[in-house]
Coordinates of N, CA, C and O in Angstrom, one line a residue:
X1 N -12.5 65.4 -86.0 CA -12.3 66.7 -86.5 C -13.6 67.6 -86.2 O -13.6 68.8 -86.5
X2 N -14.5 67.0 -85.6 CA -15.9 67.6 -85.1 C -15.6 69.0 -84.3 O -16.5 69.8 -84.0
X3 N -14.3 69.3 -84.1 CA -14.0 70.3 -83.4 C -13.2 71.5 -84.1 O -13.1 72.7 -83.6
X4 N -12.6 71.1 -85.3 CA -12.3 72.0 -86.3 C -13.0 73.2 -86.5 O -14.2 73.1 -86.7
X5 N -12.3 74.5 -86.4 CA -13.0 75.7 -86.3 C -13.2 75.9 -87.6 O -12.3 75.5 -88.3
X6 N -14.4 76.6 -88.2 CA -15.0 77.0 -89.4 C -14.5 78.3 -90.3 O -14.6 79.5 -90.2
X7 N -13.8 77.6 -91.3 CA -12.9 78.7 -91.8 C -14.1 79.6 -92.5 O -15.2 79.4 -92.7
X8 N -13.3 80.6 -92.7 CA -14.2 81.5 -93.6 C -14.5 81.3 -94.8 O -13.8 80.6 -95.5
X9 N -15.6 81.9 -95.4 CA -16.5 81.1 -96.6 C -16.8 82.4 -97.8 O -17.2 83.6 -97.6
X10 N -16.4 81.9 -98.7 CA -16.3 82.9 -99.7 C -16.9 81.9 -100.9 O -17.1 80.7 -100.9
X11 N -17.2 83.0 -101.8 CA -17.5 83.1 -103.4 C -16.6 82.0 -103.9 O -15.4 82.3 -103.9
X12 N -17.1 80.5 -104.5 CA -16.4 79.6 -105.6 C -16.0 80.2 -106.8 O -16.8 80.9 -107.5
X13 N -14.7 79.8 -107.3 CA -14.5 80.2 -108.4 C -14.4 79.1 -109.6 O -14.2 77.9 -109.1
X14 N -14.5 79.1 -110.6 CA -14.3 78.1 -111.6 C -12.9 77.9 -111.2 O -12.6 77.0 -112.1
X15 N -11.9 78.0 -110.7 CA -10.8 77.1 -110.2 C -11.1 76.5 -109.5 O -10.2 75.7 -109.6
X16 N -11.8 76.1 -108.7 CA -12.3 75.7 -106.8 C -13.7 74.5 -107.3 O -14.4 73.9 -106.4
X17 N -14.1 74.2 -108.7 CA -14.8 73.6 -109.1 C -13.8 72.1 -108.5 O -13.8 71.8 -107.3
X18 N -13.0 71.4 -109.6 CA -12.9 70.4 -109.6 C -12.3 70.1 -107.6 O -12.4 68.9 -107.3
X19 N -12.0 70.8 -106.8 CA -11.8 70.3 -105.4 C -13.4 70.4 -104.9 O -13.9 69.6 -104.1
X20 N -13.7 71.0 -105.2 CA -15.5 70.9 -104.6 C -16.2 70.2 -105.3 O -17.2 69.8 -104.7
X21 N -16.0 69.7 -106.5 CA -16.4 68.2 -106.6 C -16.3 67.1 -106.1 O -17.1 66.2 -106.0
X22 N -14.8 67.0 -105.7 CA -14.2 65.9 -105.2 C -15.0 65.8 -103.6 O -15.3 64.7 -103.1
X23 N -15.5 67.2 -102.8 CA -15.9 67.5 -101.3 C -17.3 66.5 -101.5 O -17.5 65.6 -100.7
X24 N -18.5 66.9 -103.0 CA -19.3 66.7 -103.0 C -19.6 65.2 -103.4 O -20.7 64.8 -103.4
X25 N -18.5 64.4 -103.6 CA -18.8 63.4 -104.3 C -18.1 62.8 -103.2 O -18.1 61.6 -103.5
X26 N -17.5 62.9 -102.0 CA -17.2 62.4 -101.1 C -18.5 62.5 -99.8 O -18.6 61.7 -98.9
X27 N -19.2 63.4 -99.9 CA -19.9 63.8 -99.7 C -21.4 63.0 -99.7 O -22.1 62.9 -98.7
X28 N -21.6 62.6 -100.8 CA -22.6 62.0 -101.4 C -22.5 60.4 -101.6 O -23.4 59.7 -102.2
X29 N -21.4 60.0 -101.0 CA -21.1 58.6 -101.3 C -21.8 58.2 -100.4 O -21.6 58.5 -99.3
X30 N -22.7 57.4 -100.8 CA -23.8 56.4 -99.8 C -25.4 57.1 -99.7 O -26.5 56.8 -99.2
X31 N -24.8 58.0 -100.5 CA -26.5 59.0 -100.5 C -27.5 58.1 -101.5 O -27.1 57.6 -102.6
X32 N -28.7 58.2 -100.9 CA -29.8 57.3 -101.8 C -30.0 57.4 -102.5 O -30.2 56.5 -103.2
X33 N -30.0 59.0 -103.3 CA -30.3 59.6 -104.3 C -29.7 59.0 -105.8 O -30.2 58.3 -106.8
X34 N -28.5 59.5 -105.3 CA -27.2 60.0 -106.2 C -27.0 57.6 -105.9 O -26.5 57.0 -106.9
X35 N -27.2 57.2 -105.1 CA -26.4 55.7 -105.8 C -27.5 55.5 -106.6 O -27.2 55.1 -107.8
X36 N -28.7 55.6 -106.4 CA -30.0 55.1 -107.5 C -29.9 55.5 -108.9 O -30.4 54.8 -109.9
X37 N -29.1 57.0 -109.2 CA -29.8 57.0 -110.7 C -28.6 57.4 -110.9 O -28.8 58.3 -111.7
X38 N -26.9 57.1 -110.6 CA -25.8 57.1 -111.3 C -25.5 55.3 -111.0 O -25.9 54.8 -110.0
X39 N -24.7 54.5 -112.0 CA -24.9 53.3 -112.2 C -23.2 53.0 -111.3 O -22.2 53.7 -111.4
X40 N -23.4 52.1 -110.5 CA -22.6 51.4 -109.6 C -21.1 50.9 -110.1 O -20.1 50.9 -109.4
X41 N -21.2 50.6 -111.5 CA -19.3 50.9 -111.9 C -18.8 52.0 -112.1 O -19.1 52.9 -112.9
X42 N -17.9 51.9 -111.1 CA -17.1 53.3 -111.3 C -17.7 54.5 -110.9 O -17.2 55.5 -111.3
X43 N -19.0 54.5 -109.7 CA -19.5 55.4 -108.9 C -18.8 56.0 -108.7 O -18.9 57.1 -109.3
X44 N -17.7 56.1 -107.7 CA -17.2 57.2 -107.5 C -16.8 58.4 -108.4 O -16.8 59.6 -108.0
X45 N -16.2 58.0 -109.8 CA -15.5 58.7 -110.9 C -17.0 59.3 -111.6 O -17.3 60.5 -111.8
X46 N -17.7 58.3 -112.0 CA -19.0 59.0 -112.5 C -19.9 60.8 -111.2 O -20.5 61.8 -111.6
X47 N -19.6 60.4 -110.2 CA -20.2 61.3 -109.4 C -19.3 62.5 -108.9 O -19.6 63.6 -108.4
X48 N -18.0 61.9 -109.3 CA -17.4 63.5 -108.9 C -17.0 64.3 -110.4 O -16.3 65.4 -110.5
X49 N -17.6 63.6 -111.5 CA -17.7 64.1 -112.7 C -18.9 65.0 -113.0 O -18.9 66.1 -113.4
X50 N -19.9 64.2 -112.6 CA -21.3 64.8 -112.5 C -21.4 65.7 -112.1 O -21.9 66.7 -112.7
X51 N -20.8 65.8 -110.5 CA -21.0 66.9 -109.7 C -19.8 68.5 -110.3 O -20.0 69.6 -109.8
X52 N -19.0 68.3 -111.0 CA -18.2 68.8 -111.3 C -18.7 69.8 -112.5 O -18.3 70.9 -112.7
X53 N -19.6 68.9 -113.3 CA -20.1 69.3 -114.3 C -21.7 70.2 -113.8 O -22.1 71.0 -114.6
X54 N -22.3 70.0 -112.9 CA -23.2 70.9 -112.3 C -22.6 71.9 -111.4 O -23.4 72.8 -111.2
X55 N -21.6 72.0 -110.9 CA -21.2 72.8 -110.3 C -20.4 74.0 -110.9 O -20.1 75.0 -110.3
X56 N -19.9 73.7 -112.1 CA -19.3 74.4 -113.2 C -20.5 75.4 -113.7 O -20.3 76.7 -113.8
X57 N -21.7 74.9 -114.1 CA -22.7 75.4 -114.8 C -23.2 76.4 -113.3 O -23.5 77.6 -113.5
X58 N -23.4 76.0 -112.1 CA -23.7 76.6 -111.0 C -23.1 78.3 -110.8 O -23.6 79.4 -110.6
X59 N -21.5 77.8 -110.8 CA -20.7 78.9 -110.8 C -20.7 80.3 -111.5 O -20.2 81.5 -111.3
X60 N -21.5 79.5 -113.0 CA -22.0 80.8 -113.9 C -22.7 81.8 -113.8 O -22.6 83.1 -113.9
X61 N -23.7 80.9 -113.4 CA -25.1 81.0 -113.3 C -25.7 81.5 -111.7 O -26.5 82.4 -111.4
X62 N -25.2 80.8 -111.0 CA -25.9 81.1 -109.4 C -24.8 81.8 -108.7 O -23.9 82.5 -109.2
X63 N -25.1 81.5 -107.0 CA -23.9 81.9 -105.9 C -23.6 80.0 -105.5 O -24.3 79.0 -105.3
X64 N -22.1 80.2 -105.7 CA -21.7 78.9 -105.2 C -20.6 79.5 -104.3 O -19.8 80.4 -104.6
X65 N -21.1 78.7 -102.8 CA -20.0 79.4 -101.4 C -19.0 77.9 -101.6 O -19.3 77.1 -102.4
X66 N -17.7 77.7 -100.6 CA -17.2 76.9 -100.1 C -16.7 78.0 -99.2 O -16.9 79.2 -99.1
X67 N -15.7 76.8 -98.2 CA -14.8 77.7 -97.2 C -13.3 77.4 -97.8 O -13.0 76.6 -98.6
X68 N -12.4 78.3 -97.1 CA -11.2 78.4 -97.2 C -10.5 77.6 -97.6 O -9.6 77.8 -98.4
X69 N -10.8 76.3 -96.8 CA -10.0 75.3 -96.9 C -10.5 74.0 -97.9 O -10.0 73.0 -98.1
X70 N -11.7 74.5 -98.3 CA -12.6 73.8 -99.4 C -13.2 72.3 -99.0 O -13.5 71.3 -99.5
X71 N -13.2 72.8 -97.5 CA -14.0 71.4 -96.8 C -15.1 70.7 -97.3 O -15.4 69.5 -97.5
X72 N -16.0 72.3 -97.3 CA -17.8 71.9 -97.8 C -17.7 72.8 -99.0 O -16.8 73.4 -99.5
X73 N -19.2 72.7 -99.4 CA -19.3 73.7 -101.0 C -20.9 73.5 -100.9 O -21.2 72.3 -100.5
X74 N -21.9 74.2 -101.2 CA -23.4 74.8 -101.2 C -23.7 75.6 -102.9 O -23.0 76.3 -103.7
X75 N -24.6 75.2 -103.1 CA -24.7 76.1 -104.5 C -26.1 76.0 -104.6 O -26.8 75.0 -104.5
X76 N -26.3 77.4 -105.0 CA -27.8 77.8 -105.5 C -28.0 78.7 -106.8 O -27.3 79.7 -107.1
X77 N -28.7 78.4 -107.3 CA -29.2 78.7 -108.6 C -30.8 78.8 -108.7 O -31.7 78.1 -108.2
X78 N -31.0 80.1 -109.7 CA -32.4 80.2 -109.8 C -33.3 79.4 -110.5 O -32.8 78.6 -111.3
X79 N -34.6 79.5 -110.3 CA -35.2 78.1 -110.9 C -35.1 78.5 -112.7 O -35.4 77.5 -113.4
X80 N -34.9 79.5 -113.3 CA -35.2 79.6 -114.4 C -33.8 79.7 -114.7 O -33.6 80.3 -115.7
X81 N -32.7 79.3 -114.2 CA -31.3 79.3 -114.7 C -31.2 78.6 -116.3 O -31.8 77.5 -116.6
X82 N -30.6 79.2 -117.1 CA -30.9 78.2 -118.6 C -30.1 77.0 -118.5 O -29.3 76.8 -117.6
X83 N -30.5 76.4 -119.4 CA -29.9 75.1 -119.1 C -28.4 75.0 -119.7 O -27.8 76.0 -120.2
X84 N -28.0 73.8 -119.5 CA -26.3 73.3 -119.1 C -26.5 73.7 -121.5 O -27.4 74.0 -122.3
X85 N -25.0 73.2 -121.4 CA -24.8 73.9 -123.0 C -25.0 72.1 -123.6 O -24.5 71.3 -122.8
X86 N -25.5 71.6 -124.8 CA -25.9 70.4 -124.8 C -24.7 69.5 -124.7 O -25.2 68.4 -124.5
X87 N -23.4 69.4 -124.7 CA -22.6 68.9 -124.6 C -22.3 68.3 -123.4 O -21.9 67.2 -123.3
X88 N -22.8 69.6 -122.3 CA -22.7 69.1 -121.0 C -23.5 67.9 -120.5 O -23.4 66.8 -120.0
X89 N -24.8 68.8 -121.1 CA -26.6 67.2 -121.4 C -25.8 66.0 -121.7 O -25.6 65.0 -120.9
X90 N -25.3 66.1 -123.1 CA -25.0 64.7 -123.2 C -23.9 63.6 -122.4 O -24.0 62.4 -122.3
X91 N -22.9 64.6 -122.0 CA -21.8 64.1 -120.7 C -23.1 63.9 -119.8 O -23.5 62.7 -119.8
X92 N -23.6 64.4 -119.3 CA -24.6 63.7 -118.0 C -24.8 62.7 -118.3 O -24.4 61.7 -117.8
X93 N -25.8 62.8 -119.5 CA -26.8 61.3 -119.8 C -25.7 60.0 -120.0 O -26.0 59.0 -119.4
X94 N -24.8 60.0 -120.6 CA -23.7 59.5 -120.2 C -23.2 58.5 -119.1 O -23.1 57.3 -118.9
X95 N -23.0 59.9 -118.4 CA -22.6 59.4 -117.2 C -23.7 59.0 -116.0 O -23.4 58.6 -114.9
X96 N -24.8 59.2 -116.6 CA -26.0 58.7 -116.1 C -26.4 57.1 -116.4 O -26.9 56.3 -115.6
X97 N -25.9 57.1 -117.7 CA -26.3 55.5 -118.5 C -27.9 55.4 -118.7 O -28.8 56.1 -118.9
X98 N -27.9 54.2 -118.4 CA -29.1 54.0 -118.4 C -30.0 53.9 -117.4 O -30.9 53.1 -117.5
X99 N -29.9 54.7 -116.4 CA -30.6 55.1 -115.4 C -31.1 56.5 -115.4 O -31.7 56.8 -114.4
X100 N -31.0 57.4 -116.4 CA -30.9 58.4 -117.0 C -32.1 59.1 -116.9 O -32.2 60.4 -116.8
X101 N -33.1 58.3 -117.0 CA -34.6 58.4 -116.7 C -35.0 58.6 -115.8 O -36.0 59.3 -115.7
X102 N -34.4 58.1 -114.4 CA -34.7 58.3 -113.0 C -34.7 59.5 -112.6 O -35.4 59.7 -111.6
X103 N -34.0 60.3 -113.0 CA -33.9 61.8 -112.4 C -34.9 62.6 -112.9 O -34.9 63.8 -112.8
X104 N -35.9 61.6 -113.7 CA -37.1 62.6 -113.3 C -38.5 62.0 -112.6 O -39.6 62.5 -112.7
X105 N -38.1 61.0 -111.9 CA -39.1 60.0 -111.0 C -39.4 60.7 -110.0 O -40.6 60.7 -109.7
X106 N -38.7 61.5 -109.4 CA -39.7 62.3 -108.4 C -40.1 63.7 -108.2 O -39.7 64.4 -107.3
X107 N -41.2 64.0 -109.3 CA -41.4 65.6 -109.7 C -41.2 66.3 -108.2 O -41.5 65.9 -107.1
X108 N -40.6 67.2 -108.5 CA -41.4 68.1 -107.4 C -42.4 69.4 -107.5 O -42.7 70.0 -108.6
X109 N -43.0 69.7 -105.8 CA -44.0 70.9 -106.6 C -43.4 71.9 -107.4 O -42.2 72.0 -107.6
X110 N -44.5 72.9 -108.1 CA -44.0 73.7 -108.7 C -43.4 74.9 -107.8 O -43.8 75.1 -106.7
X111 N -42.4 75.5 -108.3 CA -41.5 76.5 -107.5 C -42.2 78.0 -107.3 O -42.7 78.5 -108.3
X112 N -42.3 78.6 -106.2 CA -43.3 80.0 -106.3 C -42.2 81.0 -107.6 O -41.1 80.9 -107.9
X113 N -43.0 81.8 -108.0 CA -42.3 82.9 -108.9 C -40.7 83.7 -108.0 O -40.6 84.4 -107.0
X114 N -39.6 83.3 -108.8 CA -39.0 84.3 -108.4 C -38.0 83.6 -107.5 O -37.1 84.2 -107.0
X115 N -38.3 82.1 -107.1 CA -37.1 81.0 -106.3 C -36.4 81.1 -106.6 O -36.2 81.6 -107.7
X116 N -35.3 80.5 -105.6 CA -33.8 80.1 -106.2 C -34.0 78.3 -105.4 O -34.6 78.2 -104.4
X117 N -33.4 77.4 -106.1 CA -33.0 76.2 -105.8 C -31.7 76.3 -105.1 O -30.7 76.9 -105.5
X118 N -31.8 75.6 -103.8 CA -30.9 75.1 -103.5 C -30.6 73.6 -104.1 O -31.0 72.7 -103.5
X119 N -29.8 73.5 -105.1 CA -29.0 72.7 -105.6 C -28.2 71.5 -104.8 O -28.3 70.3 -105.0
X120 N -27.4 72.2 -103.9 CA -26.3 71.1 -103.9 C -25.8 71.8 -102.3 O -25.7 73.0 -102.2
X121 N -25.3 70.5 -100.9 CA -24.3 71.1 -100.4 C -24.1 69.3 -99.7 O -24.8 68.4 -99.6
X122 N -22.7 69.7 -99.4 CA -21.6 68.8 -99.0 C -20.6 69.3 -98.2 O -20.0 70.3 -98.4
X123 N -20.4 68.7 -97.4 CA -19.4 68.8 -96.6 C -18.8 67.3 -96.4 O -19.5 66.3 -96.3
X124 N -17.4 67.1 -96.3 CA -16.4 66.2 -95.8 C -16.9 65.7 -94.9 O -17.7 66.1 -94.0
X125 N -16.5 64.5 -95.0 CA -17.0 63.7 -93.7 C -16.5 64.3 -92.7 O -17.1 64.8 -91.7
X126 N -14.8 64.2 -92.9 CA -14.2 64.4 -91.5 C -14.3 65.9 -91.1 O -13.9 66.2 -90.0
X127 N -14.8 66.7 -91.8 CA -15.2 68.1 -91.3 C -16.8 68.6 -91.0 O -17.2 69.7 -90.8
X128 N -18.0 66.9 -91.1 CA -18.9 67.1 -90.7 C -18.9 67.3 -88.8 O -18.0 66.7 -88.2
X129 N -19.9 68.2 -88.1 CA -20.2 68.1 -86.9 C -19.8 69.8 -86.4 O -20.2 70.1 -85.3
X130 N -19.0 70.8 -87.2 CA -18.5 71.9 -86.6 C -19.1 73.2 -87.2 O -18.6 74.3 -87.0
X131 N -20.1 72.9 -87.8 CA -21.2 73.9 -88.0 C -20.7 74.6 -89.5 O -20.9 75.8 -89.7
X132 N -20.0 73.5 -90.6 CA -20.0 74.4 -91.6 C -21.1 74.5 -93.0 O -21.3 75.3 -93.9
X133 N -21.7 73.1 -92.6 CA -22.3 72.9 -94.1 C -24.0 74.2 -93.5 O -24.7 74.6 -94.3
X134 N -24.2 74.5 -92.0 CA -25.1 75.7 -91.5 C -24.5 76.7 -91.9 O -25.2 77.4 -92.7
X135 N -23.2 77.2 -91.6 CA -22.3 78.5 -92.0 C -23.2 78.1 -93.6 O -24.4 78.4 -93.7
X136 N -22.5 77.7 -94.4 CA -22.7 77.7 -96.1 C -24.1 77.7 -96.4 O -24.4 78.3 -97.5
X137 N -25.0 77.2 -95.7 CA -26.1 77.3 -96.2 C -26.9 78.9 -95.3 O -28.0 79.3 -95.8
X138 N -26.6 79.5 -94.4 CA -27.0 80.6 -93.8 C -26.2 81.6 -94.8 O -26.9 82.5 -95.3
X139 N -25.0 81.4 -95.0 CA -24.7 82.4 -96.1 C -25.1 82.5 -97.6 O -25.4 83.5 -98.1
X140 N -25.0 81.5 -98.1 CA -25.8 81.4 -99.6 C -27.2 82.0 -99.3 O -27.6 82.9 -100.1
X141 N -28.3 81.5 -98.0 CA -29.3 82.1 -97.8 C -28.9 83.7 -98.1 O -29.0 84.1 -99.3
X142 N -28.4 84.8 -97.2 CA -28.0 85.8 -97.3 C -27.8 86.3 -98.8 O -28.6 87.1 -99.3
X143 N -26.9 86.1 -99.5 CA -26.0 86.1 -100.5 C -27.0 86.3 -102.0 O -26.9 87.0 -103.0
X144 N -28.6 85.0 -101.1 CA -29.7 85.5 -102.8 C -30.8 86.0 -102.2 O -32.0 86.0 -102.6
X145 N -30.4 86.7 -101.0 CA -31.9 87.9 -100.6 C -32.9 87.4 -100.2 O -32.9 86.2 -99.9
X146 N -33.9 88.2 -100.1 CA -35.1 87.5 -99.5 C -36.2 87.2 -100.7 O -37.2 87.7 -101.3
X147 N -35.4 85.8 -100.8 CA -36.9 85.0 -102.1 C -36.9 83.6 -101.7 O -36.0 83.1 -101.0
X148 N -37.9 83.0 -102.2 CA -38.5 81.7 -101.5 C -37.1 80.9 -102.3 O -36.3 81.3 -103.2
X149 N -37.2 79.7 -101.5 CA -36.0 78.2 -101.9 C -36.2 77.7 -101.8 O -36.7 77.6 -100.7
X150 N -36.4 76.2 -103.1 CA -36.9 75.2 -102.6 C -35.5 74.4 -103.0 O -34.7 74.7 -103.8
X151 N -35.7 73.1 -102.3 CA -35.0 72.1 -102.4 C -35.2 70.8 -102.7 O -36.2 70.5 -102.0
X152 N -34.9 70.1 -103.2 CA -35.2 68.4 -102.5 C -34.0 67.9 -101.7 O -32.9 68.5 -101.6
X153 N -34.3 66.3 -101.0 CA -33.2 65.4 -100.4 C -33.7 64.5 -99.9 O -34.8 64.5 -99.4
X154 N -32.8 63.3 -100.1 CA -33.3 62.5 -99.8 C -32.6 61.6 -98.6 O -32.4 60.4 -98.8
X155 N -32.3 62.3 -97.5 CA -31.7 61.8 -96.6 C -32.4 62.7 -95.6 O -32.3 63.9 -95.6
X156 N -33.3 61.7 -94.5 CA -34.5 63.0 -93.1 C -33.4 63.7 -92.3 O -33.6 64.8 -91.8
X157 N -32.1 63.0 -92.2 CA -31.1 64.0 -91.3 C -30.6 65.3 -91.9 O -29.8 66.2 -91.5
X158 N -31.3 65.2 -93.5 CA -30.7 66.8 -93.9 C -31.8 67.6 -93.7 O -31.6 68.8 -93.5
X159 N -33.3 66.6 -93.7 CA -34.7 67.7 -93.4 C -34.8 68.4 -92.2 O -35.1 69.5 -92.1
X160 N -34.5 67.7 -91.1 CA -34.1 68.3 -90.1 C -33.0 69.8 -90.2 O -33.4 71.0 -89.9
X161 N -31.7 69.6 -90.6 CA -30.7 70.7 -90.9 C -31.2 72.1 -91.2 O -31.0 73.1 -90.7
X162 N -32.1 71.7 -92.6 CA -33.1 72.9 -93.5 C -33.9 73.2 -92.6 O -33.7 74.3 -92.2
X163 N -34.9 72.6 -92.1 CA -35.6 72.8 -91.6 C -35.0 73.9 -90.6 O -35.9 74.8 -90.4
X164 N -34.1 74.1 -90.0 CA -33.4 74.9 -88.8 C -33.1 76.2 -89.2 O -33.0 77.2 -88.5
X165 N -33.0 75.8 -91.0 CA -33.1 77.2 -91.4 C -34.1 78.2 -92.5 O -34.1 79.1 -93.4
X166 N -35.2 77.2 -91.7 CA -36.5 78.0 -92.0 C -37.3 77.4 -93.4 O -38.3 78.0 -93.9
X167 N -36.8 75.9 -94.0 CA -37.4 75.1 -94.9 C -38.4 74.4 -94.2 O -38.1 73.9 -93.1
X168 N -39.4 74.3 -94.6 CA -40.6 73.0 -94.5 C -40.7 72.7 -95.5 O -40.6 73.3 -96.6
X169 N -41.1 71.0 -95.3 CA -41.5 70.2 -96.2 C -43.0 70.7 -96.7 O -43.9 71.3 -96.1
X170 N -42.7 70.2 -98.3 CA -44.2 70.7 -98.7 C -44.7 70.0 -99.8 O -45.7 70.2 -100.5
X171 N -43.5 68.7 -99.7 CA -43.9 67.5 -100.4 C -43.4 65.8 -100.0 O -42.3 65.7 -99.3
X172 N -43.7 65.3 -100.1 CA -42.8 63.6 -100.2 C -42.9 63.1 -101.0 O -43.9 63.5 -101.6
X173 N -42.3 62.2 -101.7 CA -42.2 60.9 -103.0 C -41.2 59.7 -102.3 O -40.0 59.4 -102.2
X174 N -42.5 59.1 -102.2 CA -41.4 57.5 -101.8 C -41.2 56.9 -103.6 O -42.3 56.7 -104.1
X175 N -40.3 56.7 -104.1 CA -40.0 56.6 -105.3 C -40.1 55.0 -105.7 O -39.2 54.2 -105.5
X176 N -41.1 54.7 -106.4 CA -41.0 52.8 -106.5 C -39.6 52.2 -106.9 O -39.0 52.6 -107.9
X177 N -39.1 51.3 -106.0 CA -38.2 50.9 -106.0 C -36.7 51.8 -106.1 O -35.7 51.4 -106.7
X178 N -36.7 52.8 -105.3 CA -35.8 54.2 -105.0 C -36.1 54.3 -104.0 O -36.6 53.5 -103.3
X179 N -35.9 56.0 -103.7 CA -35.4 56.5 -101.9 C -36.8 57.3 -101.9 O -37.5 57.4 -102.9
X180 N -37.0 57.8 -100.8 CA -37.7 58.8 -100.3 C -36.9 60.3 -100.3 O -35.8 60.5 -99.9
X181 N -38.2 61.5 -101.2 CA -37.6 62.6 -101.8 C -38.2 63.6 -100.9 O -39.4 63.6 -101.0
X182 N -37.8 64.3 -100.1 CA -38.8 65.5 -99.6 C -38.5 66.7 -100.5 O -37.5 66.6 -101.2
X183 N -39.1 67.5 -100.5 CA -39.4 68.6 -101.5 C -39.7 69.6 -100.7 O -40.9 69.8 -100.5
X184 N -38.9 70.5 -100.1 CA -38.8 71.7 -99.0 C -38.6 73.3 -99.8 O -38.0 73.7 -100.9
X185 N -39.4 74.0 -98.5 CA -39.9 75.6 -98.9 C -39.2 76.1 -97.9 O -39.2 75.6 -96.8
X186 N -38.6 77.5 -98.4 CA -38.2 78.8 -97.6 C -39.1 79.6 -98.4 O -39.0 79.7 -99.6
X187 N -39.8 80.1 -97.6 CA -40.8 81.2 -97.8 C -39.9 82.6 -98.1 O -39.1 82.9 -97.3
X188 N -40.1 83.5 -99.3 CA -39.6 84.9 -98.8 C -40.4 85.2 -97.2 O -41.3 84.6 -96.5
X189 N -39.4 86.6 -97.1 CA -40.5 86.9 -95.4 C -41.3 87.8 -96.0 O -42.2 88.4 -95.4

């Protein structure tokens, strides 16, 4: 499907949550991150929960794009977004278990005044290769203006991607006994 043309990409709505969970948790299956600090029974159900439940709180709060056909999904949120309502906390920690702690093993730097995080993007396997999870992330760029972004990831084939669209690394964390985190900057211009 590497050749599939790139549907058009619009504003997520809190309907378009639970299918863009499912993109992102399909998405993330095998990712270092996300298998390290959600617990291996029932991974898949724990992660398209997770992600369902951050992307719900995203939708409020930030710009979350997908395309048409809900292949991929991108979401950004500002660094001072308030937090999830405690209910949602405790569904994570939850569904975190007792790995719960890990997600804060690898600080990153502090964010310049006035960022937005890039959070989250996924695209389908079978719809990776046709330039959409670039579409989603060039438009979400657009979408929060010109202010710095930082991100983390922990996979170098996504630092590469960012990097294309104007992120540099401006940290690393090889994580004891975990993945390697880069910690990437978009400068405003």
């Amino acid at each position: 499907m590497a050749g599939h043309a790139v549907s058009a990409v619009r504003a997520a709505t809190a309907a378009d949550v639970p299918a863009a969970a499912r993109v992102l948790a399909d998405a993330f299956t095998g990712y270092a991150w996300t298998d390290w600090v959600l617990p291996a029974d029932d991974h898949a159900a724990r992660l398209a929960e997770v992600q369902g439940l951050y992307l719900a709180h995203a939708v409020e709060h930030g710009v979350v794009l997908v395309d048409d056909d809900v292949r991929g999904v991108v979401a950004f949120v500002p660094v001072d977004v308030p937090p999830p309502a405690d209910e949602v906390w405790h569904r994570v920690a939850e569904l975190h278990g007792d790995r719960i702690e890990r997600l804060g093993a690898a600080p990153s730097p502090e964010p310049p005044a006035g960022a937005w995080t890039l959070a989250t993007l996924g695209v389908l396997p079978a719809a990776r290769g046709a330039g959409l999870g670039s579409r989603l992330v060039s438009e979400g760029l657009d979408r929060v203006g010109d202010v710095p972004v930082v991100l983390d990831t922990s996979d170098p084939r996504n630092v590469t991607l960012y990097r294309r669209h104007g992120f540099e690394v401006v940290a690393q964390v090889d994580v004891p006994d975990g993945p390697s985190v880069w910690s990437m900057l978009r400068r405003a211009a």
